[in-house]
Short mmCIF file of C-alpha atoms in Angstrom, two decimals:
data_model
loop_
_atom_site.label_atom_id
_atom_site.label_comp_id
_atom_site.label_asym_id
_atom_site.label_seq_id
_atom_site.Cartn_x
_atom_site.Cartn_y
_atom_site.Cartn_z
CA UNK A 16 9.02 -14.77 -2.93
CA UNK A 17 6.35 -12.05 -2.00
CA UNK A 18 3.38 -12.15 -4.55
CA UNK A 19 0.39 -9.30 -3.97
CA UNK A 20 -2.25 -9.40 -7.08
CA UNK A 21 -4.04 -6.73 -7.43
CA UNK A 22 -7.44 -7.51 -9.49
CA UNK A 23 -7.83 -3.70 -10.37
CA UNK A 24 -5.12 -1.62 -11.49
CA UNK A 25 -7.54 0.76 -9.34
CA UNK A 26 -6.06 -1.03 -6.32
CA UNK A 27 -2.17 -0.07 -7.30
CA UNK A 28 -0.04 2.27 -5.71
CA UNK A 29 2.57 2.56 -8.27
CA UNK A 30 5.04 4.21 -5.63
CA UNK A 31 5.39 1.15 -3.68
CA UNK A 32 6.41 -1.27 -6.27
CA UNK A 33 9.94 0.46 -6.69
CA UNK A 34 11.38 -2.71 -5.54
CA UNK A 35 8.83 -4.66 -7.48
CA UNK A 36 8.85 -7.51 -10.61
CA UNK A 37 5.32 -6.17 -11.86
CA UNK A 38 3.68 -8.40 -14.40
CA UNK A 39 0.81 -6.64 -15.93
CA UNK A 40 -2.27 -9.46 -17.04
CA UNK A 41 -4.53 -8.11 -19.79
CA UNK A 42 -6.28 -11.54 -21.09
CA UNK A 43 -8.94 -10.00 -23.26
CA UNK A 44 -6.80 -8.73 -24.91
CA UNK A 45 -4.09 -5.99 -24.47
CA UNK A 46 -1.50 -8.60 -23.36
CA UNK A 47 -2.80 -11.30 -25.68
CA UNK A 48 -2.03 -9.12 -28.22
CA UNK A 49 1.46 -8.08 -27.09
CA UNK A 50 2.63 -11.34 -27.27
CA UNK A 51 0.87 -12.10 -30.68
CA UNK A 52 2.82 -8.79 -32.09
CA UNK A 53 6.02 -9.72 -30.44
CA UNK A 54 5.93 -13.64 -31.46
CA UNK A 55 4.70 -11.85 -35.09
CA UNK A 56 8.11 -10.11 -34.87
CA UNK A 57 6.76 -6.57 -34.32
CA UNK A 58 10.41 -4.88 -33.42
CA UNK A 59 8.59 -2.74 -30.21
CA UNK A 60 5.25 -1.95 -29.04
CA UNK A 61 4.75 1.89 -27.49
CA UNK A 62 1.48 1.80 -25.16
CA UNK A 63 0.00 5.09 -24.85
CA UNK A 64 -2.75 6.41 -22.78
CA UNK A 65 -4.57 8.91 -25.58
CA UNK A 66 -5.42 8.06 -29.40
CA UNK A 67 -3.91 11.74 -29.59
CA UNK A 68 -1.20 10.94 -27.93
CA UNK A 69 -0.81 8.06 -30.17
CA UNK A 70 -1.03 9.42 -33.43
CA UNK A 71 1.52 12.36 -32.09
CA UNK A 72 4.25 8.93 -31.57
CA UNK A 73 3.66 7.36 -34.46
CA UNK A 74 4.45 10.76 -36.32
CA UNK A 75 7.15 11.71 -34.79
CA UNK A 76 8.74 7.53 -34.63
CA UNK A 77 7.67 7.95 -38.77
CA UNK A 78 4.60 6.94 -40.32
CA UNK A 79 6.21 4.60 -42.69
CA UNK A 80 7.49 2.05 -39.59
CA UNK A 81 5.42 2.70 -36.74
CA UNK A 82 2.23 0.96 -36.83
CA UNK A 83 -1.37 2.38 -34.68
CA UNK A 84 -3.02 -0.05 -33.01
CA UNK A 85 -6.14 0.09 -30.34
CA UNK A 86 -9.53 0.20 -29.30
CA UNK A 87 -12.32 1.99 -27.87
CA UNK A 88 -15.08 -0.29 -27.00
CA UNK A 89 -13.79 -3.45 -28.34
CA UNK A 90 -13.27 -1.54 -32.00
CA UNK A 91 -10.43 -0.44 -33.59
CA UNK A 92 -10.65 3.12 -33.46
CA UNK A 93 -11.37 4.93 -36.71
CA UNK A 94 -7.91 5.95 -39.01
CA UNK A 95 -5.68 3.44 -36.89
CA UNK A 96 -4.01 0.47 -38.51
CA UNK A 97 -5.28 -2.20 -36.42
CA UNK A 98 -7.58 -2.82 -33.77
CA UNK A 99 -7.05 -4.90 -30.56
CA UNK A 100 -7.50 -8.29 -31.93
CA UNK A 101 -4.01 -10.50 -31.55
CA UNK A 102 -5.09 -12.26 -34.65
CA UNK A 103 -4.56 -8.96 -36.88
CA UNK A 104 -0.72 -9.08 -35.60
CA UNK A 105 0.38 -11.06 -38.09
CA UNK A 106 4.47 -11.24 -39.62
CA UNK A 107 2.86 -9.69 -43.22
CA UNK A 108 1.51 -6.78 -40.91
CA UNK A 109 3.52 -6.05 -38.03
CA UNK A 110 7.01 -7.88 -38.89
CA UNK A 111 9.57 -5.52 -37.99
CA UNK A 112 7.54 -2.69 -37.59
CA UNK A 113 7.12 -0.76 -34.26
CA UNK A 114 3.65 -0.65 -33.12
CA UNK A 115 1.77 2.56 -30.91
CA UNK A 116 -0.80 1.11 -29.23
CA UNK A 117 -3.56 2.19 -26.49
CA UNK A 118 -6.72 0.20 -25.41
CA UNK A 119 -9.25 1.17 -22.67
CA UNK A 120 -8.12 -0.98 -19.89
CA UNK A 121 -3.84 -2.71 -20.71
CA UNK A 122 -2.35 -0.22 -21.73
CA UNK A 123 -3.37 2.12 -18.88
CA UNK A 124 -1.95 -0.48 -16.41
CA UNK A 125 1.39 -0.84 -17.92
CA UNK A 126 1.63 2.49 -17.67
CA UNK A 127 0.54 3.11 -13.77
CA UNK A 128 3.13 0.13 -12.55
CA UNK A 129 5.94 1.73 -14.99
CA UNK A 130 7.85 2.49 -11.79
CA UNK A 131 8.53 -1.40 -11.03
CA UNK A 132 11.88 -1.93 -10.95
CA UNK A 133 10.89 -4.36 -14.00
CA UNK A 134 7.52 -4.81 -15.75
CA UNK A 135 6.68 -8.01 -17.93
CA UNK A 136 3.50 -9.12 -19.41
CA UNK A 137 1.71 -11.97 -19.15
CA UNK A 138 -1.07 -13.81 -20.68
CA UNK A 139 -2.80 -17.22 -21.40
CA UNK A 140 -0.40 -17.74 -24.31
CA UNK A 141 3.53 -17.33 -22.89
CA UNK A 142 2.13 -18.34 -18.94
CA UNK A 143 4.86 -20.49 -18.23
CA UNK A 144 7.73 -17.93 -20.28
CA UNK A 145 7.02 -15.45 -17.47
CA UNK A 146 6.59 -17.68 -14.74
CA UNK A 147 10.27 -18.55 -15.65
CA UNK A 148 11.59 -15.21 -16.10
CA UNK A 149 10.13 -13.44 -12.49
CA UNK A 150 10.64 -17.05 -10.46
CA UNK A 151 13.89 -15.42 -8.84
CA UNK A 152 12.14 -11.94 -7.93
CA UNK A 153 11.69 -11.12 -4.10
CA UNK A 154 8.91 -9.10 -4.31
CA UNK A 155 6.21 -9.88 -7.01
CA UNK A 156 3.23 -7.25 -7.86
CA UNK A 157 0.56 -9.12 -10.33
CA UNK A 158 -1.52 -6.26 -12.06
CA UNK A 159 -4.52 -7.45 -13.42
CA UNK A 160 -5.91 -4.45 -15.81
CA UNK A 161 -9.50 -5.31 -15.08
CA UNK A 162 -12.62 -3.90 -16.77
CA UNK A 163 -12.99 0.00 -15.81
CA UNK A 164 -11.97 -0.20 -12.54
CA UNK A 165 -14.17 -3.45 -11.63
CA UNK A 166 -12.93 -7.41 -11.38
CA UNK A 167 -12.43 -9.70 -14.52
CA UNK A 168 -12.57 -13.26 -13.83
CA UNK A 169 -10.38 -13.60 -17.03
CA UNK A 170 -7.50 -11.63 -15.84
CA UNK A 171 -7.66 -12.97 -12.66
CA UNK A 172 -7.66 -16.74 -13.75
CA UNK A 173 -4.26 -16.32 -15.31
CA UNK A 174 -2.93 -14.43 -12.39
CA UNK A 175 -3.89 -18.02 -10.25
CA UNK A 176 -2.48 -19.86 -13.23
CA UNK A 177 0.49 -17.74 -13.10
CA UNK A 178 0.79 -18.21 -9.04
CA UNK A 179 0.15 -21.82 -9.51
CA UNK A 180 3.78 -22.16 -11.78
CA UNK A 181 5.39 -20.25 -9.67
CA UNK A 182 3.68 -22.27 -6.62
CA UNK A 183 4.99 -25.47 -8.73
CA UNK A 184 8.63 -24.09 -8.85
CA UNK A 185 9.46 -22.60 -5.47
CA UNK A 186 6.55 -24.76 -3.01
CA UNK A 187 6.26 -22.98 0.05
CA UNK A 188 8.54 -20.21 -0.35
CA UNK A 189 5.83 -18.40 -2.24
CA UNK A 190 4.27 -16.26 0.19
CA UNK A 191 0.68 -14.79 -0.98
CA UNK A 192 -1.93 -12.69 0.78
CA UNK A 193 -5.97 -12.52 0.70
CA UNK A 194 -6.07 -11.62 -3.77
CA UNK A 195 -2.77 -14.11 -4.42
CA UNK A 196 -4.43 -17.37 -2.14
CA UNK A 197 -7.92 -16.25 -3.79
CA UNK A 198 -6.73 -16.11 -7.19
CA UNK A 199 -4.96 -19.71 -6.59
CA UNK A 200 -8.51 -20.97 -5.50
CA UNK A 201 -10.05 -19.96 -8.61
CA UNK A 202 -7.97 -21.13 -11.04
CA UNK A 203 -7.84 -24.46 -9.17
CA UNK A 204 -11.57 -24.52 -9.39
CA UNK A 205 -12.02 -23.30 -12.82
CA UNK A 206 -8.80 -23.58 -14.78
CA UNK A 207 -8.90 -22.39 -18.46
CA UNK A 208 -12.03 -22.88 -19.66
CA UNK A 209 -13.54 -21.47 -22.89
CA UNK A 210 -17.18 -21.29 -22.25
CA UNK A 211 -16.51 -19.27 -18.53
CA UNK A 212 -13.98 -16.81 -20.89
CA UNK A 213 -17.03 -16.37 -23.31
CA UNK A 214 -18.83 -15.99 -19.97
CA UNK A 215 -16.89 -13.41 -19.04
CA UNK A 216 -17.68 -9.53 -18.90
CA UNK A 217 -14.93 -9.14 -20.81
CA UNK A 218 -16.21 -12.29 -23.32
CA UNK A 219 -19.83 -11.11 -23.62
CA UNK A 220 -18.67 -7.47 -24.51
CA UNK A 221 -16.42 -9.03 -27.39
CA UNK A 222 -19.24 -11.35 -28.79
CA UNK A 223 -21.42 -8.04 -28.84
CA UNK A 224 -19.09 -6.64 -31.51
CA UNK A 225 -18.24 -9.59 -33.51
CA UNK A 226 -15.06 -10.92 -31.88
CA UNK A 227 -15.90 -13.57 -30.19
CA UNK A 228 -13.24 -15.87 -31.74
CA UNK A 229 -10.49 -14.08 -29.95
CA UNK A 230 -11.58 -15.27 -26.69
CA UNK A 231 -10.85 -19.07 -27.78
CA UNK A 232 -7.59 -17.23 -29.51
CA UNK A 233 -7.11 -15.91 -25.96
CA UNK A 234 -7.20 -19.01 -23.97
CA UNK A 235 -4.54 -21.14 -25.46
CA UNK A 236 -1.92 -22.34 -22.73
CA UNK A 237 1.76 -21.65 -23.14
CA UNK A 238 1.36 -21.76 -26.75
CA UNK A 239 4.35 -18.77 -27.06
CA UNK A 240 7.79 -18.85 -25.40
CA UNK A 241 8.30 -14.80 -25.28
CA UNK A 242 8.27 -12.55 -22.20
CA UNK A 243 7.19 -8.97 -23.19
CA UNK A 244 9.12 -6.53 -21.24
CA UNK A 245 8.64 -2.91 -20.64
CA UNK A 246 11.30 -0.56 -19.95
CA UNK A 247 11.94 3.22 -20.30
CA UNK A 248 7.82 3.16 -21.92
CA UNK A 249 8.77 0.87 -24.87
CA UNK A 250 7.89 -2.72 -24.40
CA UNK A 251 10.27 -5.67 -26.48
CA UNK A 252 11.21 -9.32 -25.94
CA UNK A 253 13.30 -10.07 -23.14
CA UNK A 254 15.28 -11.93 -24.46
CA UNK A 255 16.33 -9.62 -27.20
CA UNK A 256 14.89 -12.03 -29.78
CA UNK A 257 13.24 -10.57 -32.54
CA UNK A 258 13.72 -7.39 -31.94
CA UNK B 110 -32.32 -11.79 -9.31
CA UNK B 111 -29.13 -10.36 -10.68
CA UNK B 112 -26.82 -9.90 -8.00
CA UNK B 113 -23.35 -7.46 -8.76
CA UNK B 114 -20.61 -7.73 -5.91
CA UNK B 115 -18.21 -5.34 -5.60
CA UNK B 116 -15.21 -6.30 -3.94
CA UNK B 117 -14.08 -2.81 -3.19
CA UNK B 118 -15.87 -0.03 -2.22
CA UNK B 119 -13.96 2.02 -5.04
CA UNK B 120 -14.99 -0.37 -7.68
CA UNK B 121 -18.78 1.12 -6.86
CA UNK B 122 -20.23 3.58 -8.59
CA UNK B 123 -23.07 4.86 -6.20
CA UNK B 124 -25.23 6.44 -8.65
CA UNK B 125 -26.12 3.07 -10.48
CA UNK B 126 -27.44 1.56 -7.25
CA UNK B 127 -30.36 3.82 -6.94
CA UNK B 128 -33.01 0.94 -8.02
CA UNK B 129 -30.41 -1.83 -5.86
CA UNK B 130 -30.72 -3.37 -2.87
CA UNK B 131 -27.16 -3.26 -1.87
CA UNK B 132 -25.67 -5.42 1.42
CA UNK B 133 -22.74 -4.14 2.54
CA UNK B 134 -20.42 -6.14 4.51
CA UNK B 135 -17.17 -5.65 6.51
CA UNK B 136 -17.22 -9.36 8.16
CA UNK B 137 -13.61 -7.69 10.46
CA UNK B 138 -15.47 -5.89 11.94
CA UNK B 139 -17.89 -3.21 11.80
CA UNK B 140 -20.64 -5.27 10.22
CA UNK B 141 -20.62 -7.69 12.82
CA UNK B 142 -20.34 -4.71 15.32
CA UNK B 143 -23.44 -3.75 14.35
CA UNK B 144 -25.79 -6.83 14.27
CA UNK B 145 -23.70 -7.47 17.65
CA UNK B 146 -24.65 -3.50 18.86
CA UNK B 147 -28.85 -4.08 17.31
CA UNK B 148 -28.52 -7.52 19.04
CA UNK B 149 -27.62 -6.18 22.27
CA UNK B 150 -30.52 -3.85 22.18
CA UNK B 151 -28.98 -0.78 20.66
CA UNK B 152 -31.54 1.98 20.01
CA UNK B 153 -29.91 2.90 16.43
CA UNK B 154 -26.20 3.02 14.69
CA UNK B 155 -25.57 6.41 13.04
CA UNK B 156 -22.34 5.60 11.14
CA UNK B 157 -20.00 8.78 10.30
CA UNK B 158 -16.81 9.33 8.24
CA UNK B 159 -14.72 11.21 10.84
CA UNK B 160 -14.22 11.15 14.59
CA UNK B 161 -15.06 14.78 14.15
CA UNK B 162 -18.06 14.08 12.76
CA UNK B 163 -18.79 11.61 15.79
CA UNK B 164 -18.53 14.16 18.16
CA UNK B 165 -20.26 16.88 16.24
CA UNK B 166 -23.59 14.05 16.35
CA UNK B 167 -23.23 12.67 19.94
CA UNK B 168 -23.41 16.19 21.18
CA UNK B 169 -26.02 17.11 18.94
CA UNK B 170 -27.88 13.59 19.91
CA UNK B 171 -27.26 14.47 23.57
CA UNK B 172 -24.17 12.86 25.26
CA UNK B 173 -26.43 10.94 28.40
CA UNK B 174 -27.93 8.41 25.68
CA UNK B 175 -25.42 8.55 22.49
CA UNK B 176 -22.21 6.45 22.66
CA UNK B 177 -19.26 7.02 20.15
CA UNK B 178 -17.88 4.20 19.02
CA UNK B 179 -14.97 3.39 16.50
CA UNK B 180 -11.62 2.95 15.27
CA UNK B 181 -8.38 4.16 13.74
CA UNK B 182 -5.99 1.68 13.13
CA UNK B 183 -7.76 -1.20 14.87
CA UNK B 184 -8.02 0.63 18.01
CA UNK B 185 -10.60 2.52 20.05
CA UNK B 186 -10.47 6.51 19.15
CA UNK B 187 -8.90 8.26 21.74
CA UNK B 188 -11.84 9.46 24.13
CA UNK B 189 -14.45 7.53 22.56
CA UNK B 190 -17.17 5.27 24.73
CA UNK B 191 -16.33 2.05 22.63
CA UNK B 192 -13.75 0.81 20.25
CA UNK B 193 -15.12 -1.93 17.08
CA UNK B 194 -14.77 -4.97 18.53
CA UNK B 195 -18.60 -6.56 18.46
CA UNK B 196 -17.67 -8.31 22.12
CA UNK B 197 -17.96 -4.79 23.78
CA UNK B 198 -20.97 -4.45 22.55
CA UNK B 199 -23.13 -6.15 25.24
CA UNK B 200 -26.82 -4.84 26.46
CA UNK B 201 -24.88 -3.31 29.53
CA UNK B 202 -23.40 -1.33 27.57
CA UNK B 203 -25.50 -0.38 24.42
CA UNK B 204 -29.25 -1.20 25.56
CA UNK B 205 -31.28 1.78 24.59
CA UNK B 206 -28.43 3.93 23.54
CA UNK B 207 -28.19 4.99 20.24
CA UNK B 208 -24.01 4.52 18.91
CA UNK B 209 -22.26 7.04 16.56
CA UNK B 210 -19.80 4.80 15.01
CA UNK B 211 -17.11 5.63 12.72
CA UNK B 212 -14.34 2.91 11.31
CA UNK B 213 -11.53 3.08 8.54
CA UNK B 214 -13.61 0.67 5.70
CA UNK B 215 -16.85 -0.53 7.11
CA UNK B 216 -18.52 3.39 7.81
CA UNK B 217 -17.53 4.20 4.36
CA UNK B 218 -18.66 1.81 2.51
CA UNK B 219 -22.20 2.35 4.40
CA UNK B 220 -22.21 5.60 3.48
CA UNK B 221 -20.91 5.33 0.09
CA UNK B 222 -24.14 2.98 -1.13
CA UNK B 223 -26.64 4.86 0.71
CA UNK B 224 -28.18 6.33 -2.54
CA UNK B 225 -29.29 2.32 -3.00
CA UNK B 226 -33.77 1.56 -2.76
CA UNK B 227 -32.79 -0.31 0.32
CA UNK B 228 -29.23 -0.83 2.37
CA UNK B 229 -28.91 -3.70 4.23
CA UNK B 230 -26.00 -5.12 6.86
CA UNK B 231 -24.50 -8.45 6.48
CA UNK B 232 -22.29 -10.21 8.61
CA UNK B 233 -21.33 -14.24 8.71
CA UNK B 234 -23.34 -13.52 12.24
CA UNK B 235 -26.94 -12.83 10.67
CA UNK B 236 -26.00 -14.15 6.99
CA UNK B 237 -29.70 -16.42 6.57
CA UNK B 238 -31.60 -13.64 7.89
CA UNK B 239 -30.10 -10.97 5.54
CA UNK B 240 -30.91 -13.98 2.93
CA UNK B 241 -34.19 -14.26 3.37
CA UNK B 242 -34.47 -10.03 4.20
CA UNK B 243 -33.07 -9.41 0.15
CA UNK B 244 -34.29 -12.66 -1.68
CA UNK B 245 -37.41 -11.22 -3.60
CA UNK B 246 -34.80 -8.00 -4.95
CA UNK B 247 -34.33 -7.99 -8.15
CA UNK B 248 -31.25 -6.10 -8.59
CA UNK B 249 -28.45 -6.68 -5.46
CA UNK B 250 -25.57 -5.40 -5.10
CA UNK B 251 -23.27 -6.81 -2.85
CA UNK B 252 -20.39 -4.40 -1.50
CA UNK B 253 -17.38 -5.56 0.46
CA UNK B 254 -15.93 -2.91 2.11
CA UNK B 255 -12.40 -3.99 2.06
CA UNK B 256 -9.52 -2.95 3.37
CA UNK B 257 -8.38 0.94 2.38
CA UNK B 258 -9.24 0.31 -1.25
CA UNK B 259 -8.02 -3.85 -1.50
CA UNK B 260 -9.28 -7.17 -2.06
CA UNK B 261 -10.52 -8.56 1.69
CA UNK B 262 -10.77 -12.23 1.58
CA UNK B 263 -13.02 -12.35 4.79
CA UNK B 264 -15.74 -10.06 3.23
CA UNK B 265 -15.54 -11.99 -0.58
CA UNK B 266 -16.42 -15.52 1.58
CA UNK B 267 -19.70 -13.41 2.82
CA UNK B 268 -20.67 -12.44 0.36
CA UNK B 269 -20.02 -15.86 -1.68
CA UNK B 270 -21.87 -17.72 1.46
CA UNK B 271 -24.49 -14.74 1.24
CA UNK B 272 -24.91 -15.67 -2.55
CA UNK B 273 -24.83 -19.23 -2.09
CA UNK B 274 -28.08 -18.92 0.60
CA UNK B 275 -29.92 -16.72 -2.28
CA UNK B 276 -29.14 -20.03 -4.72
CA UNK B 277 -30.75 -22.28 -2.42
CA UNK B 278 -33.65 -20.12 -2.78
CA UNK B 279 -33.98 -18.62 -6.30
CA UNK B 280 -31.99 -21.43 -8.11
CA UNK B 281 -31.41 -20.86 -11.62
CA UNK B 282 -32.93 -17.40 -11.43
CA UNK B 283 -29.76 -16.02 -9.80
CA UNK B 284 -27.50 -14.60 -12.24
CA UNK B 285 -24.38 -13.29 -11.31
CA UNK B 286 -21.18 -12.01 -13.20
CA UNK B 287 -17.34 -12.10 -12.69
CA UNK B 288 -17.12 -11.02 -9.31
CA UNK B 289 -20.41 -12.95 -7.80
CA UNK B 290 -19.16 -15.76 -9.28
CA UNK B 291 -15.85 -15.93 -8.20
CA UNK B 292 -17.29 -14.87 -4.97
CA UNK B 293 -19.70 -18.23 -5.24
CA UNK B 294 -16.53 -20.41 -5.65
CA UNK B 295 -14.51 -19.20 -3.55
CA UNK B 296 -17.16 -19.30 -0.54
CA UNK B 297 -17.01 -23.17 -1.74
CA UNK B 298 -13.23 -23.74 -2.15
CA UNK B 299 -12.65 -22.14 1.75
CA UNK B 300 -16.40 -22.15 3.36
CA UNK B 301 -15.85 -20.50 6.76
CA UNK B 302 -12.60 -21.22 8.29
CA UNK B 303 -11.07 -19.70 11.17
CA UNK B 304 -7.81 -20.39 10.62
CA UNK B 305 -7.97 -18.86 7.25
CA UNK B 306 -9.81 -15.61 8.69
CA UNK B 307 -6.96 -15.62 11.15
CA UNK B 308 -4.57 -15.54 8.83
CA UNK B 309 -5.75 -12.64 6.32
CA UNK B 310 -4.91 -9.50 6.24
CA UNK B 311 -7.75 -7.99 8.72
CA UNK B 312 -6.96 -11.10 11.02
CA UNK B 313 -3.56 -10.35 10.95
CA UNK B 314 -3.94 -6.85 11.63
CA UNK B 315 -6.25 -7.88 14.21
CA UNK B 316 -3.87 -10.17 16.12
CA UNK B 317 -1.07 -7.62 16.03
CA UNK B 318 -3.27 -4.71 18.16
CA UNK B 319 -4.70 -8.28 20.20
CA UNK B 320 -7.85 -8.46 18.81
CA UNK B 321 -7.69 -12.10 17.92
CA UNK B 322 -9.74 -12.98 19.59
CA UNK B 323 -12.35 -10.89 17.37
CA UNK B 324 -11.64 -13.00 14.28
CA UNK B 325 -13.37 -16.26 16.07
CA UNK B 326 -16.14 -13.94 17.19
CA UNK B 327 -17.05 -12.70 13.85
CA UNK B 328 -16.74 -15.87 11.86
CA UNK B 329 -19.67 -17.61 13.73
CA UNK B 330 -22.56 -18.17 11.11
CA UNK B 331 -26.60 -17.74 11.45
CA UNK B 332 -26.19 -16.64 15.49
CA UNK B 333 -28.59 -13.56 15.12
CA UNK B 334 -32.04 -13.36 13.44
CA UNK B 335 -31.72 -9.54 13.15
CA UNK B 336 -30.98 -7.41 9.84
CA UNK B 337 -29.37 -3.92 9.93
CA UNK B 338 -31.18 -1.51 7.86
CA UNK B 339 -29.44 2.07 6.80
CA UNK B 340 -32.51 4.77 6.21
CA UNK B 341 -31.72 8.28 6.27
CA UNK B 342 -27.90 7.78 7.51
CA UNK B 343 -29.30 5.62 10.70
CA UNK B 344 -29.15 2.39 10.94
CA UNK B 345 -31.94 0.13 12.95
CA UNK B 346 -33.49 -3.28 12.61
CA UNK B 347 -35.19 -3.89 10.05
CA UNK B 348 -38.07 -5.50 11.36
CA UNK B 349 -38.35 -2.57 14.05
CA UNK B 350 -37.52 -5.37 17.17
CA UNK B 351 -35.30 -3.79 19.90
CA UNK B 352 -35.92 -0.32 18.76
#
């Protein structure tokens, strides 16, 4: 296997990953959050650029199913029905609902690698799901959404975690360049580790608005079995389940 | 101190650098070029986006004392004096000349920062003396120039060494964020390692035109006293020697 990480989605060309697995890394907290809907049994989750664009979906998919979930600056924005928070996606709220999301930084990324020939997601919590599910791909592409165009040591951690499984399962058939071997370094060096995630860019921004207990939410290891996958702009288990 | 690195010049916003001193550093090659050019007794470095723009300056400079210099590709520019590689530039060749220079990252990323309070060139070649040249700063930004827009392993280890010196010094007073501090640990995890250089992506570009021989060159540490300073789109020493 081929692995390039990219630690801004800035850095993507989305043309040349036609041949691509792309898994898209959001740790704080757009993918967090995907998996916490999906494992809450949220049926699908739409990720939209635009809050107007949002609230034009979850009209037309029906008000009384489809869910609107996202942030600007950490908050949920004003009207929607959740924030960004993976601890709101609970079974009472989002169990078989569908769910229109868009947050400043995930949800753009999913979108720019949509023309991988497959896109999963990938967090802390289901790390060793999709180190499983893209073990047999050829050509990797690991997308870590970053902060606003600029590095996040939080994304980039569970890229080397995710690098490190797949290091684990294939041993030197895993080919990485400059950002893969990098990313490898640093999460041998740091590994998960609450206080750096509270450290974080991404960490100190969330204490600043009250939600700092999602970044301990954030960091739990393998703690889901579930491999979001998104295809034709919808994302839903890959394995069918729960959906 | 707070010290920012950028590990792409498009993660940097230019206009937020105005009360920075920022150190820009493309370690393959044009930031060694240009301690190796100031070292050989170069006059001045007046780096340029385009070969066009070369020309246009040497003639305007007069063509009996301005050299161009610079590359496309990893090779010289078709009609130019000198290509990148730091070993041409010996006193035979540069002493008392000033050098237009224009390269595919390293010009760029010059030019991009030079709305910073100060600009300063770092290489592995001069990294103490660029230490000691930024250590009483109190907000540096450190720009890696990259390669076309991606992660470059070669200039992330600068700058992690080149953060690691200002520790030494300021201690606890450092503070650095995601980037500096992945930059700090991964100058640790590698430290300065030819093989490693040889084998990144610049290396391996390198090797492939037969510039190889380059990477060796560029990854020795502390040889030069000298720091590049950018003022007004030229660049000379900093403390005025060989000018």
């Amino acid at each position: 296997m081929n692995a390039t990480v990219f630690f801004t989605l800035q850095e993507v060309d989305g043309a040349v990953l036609q041949d691509h697995t792309a898994v898209v890394i959001d740790v704080l907290r757009a993918s967090s959050t995907i998996v916490a809907a999906l494992a809450a049994g949220a049926q699908a989750i739409y990720p939209v650029v635009s809050t107007e664009e949002a609230i034009k979906l979850a009209t037309s998919l029906g008000r009384e199913d489809a869910l609107l979930a996202g942030e600007r600056r950490g908050l949920k924005v004003e009207g929607f029905d959740l924030g960004n928070s993976p601890r709101e996606f609970t079974p009472e709220m989002v169990g078989g609902k569908r769910v229109v999301m868009t947050t400043t930084n995930g949800t753009r990324a999913l979108l720019a690698v949509d023309g991988a020939e497959h896109v999963l997601v990938a967090s802390f919590l289901n790390l060793s799901a999709v180190a499983a599910a893209c073990a047999d791909a050829e050509r990797l592409a690991v997308v870590c959404a970053g902060r606003e165009g600029r590095f996040s040591i939080d994304d980039t951690l569970c890229a080397g975690m995710l690098l490190s499984r797949l290091k684990e399962r294939l041993g030197g058939t895993l080919e990485v360049e400059d950002a893969g071997r990098s990313a490898l370094a640093l999460a041998e060096a740091f590994g998960v580790d609450d206080a750096l995630l509270a450290d974080s860019a991404a960490g100190r921004s969330l204490a600043e608005v009250g939600m700092l207990d999602d970044v301990a939410w954030c960091g739990r290891v393998d703690v889901e079995e579930l491999v979001p996958k998104l295809k034709e702009r919808i994302i839903q288990r890959a394995d069918g389940g729960g959906s």
